[in-house]
Amino acid sequence: MRTAYLLTGDGPQAEDLLQTVLMRTARHWRKLMKDGNPEAYVRRALVNEHISWRRRRRAKETLTAYPPEIERGGGPEDESLHRMALQRALLRLTPRQRAVLVLRYYEDRSIDETADLLGCSPGTVKSQTSHALGRLRTLAPELADLLHDVDPEEVYR
């Protein structure tokens, strides 16, 4: 559920995504258990299904001339504002970039694990991570203090 929420950014939509994927994978659950890692399979199915949904439902974005201001202070309200700003910025990334960031930084997966889950090469994970972090810096300058903690060399480890 956590991964579905991070991919969609919306609780009810995350529930729908998870339910859809679990319904599809339930038919093959015995085989998944026998073959090895069903959690990785379901995670990959979540990413694939989310990308499919995004392709089908192109959301119309309303662009504004100036982004809303976020006050800085350090309290719980600021953490909530940071979370909301990060969520908005993540939703503006491509589904693949969002999936890479969620797997690498939220779920703390290695480059190789992320590549296996997404069915791509480790080099693709590195480049997608780099592009996604750069795009986040552009889309959400108010999150600069969060993103400066990400060591550029960490992208390649």
Coordinates of C-alpha atoms in Angstrom, one line a residue:
M1 CA 0.0 0.0 0.0
R2 CA 2.9 2.3 0.8
T3 CA 4.4 1.9 -2.6
A4 CA 1.1 2.4 -4.3
Y5 CA 0.5 5.6 -2.4
L6 CA 3.9 6.9 -3.2
L7 CA 3.4 6.2 -6.9
T8 CA -0.1 7.7 -7.1
G9 CA 0.0 10.4 -4.4
D10 CA -3.6 9.8 -3.6
G11 CA -5.0 7.4 -1.0
P12 CA -8.1 6.2 -2.8
Q13 CA -6.3 5.9 -6.1
A14 CA -3.5 3.9 -4.3
E15 CA -6.1 1.5 -2.9
D16 CA -7.6 1.0 -6.4
L17 CA -4.1 0.4 -7.9
L18 CA -3.2 -2.1 -5.2
Q19 CA -6.5 -3.9 -5.4
T20 CA -6.2 -4.2 -9.2
V21 CA -2.7 -5.6 -9.0
L22 CA -3.5 -8.0 -6.1
M23 CA -6.6 -9.3 -8.0
R24 CA -4.4 -10.0 -11.0
T25 CA -1.5 -11.6 -9.1
A26 CA -3.8 -13.6 -6.8
R27 CA -4.5 -16.0 -9.7
H28 CA -0.9 -16.9 -9.9
W29 CA 0.0 -16.7 -6.2
R30 CA 1.0 -20.3 -5.8
K31 CA 3.4 -20.1 -8.7
L32 CA 4.8 -16.8 -7.3
M33 CA 5.4 -18.4 -3.9
K34 CA 7.1 -21.4 -5.5
D35 CA 9.3 -19.4 -7.8
G36 CA 10.7 -17.1 -5.2
N37 CA 10.0 -13.5 -4.4
P38 CA 6.3 -12.6 -4.7
E39 CA 6.8 -9.2 -3.1
A40 CA 9.2 -8.1 -5.8
Y41 CA 6.7 -9.3 -8.5
V42 CA 3.8 -7.4 -6.9
R43 CA 6.0 -4.3 -6.6
R44 CA 6.9 -4.5 -10.3
A45 CA 3.3 -5.1 -11.2
L46 CA 2.3 -1.9 -9.2
V47 CA 4.8 0.2 -11.2
N48 CA 3.7 -1.3 -14.5
E49 CA 0.0 -0.9 -13.7
H50 CA 0.5 2.7 -12.5
I51 CA 2.3 3.6 -15.7
S52 CA -0.5 2.0 -17.7
W53 CA -3.1 4.1 -15.8
R54 CA -1.1 7.2 -16.4
R55 CA -1.0 6.6 -20.1
R56 CA -4.8 6.0 -20.2
R57 CA -5.7 8.9 -17.9
R58 CA -3.7 12.0 -18.9
A59 CA -4.5 14.4 -16.1
K60 CA -4.9 18.0 -17.2
E61 CA -2.5 20.2 -15.2
T62 CA -3.2 23.7 -14.4
L63 CA -0.1 25.7 -14.6
T64 CA 0.2 29.0 -12.7
A65 CA 2.6 31.9 -13.2
Y66 CA 3.9 31.7 -9.6
P67 CA 4.1 28.6 -7.4
P68 CA 2.5 28.9 -3.9
E69 CA 4.9 30.1 -1.3
I70 CA 5.9 27.8 1.5
E71 CA 6.9 29.3 4.8
R72 CA 10.0 28.0 6.6
G73 CA 10.0 27.4 10.3
G74 CA 10.9 23.9 11.2
G75 CA 7.8 22.8 13.0
P76 CA 5.4 20.0 12.2
E77 CA 3.4 22.3 10.0
D78 CA 6.5 22.8 7.9
E79 CA 7.1 19.1 7.6
S80 CA 3.5 18.7 6.3
L81 CA 4.1 21.5 3.8
H82 CA 7.3 19.9 2.7
R83 CA 5.6 16.5 2.3
M84 CA 2.8 18.2 0.3
A85 CA 5.2 20.1 -1.9
L86 CA 7.3 16.9 -2.5
Q87 CA 4.1 15.0 -3.4
R88 CA 3.1 17.7 -5.9
A89 CA 6.5 17.7 -7.4
L90 CA 6.7 13.9 -7.6
L91 CA 3.4 13.8 -9.4
R92 CA 4.9 16.1 -12.1
L93 CA 7.7 13.6 -12.8
T94 CA 7.3 10.9 -15.4
P95 CA 6.0 7.6 -13.9
R96 CA 9.4 6.0 -14.5
Q97 CA 11.3 8.8 -12.7
R98 CA 8.9 8.7 -9.8
A99 CA 9.2 4.9 -9.5
V100 CA 13.0 5.2 -9.5
L101 CA 13.0 7.8 -6.7
V102 CA 10.5 5.9 -4.7
L103 CA 12.4 2.6 -4.9
R104 CA 15.9 4.2 -4.4
Y105 CA 15.2 6.7 -1.7
Y106 CA 12.0 5.8 0.1
E107 CA 12.4 2.1 0.0
D108 CA 16.2 2.4 0.2
R109 CA 16.8 -0.1 -2.6
S110 CA 20.2 -0.5 -4.2
I111 CA 20.7 0.4 -7.9
D112 CA 20.8 -3.3 -8.8
E113 CA 17.6 -4.1 -6.9
T114 CA 15.8 -1.1 -8.5
A115 CA 17.0 -2.2 -11.9
D116 CA 15.7 -5.7 -11.3
L117 CA 12.3 -4.4 -10.1
L118 CA 11.9 -2.1 -13.0
G119 CA 13.3 -4.5 -15.6
C120 CA 16.0 -2.2 -16.8
S121 CA 19.8 -1.8 -16.6
P122 CA 21.6 -0.3 -13.6
G123 CA 22.8 2.5 -16.0
T124 CA 19.2 3.4 -16.7
V125 CA 18.4 3.6 -13.0
K126 CA 21.4 5.9 -12.5
S127 CA 20.4 8.2 -15.4
Q128 CA 16.7 8.2 -14.4
T129 CA 17.7 9.1 -10.8
S130 CA 19.9 11.9 -11.9
H131 CA 17.3 13.3 -14.3
A132 CA 14.5 12.9 -11.7
L133 CA 16.5 14.7 -9.0
G134 CA 17.4 17.5 -11.4
R135 CA 13.8 17.9 -12.5
L136 CA 12.7 17.9 -8.8
R137 CA 15.1 20.8 -8.2
T138 CA 13.6 22.7 -11.1
L139 CA 10.0 21.9 -10.3
A140 CA 10.2 22.5 -6.5
P141 CA 12.9 25.0 -5.6
E142 CA 11.2 25.2 -2.2
L143 CA 12.5 21.7 -1.5
A144 CA 16.1 22.7 -2.0
D145 CA 17.0 22.1 1.6
L146 CA 15.7 18.5 1.3
L147 CA 17.4 17.8 -2.0
H148 CA 20.8 19.3 -1.1
D149 CA 21.1 16.4 1.4
V150 CA 21.2 14.0 -1.6
D151 CA 24.9 13.6 -2.5
P152 CA 25.3 13.6 -6.3
E153 CA 27.8 10.7 -6.0
E154 CA 25.1 8.7 -4.1
V155 CA 23.1 8.6 -7.4
Y156 CA 25.8 6.2 -8.7
R157 CA 26.2 4.0 -5.7

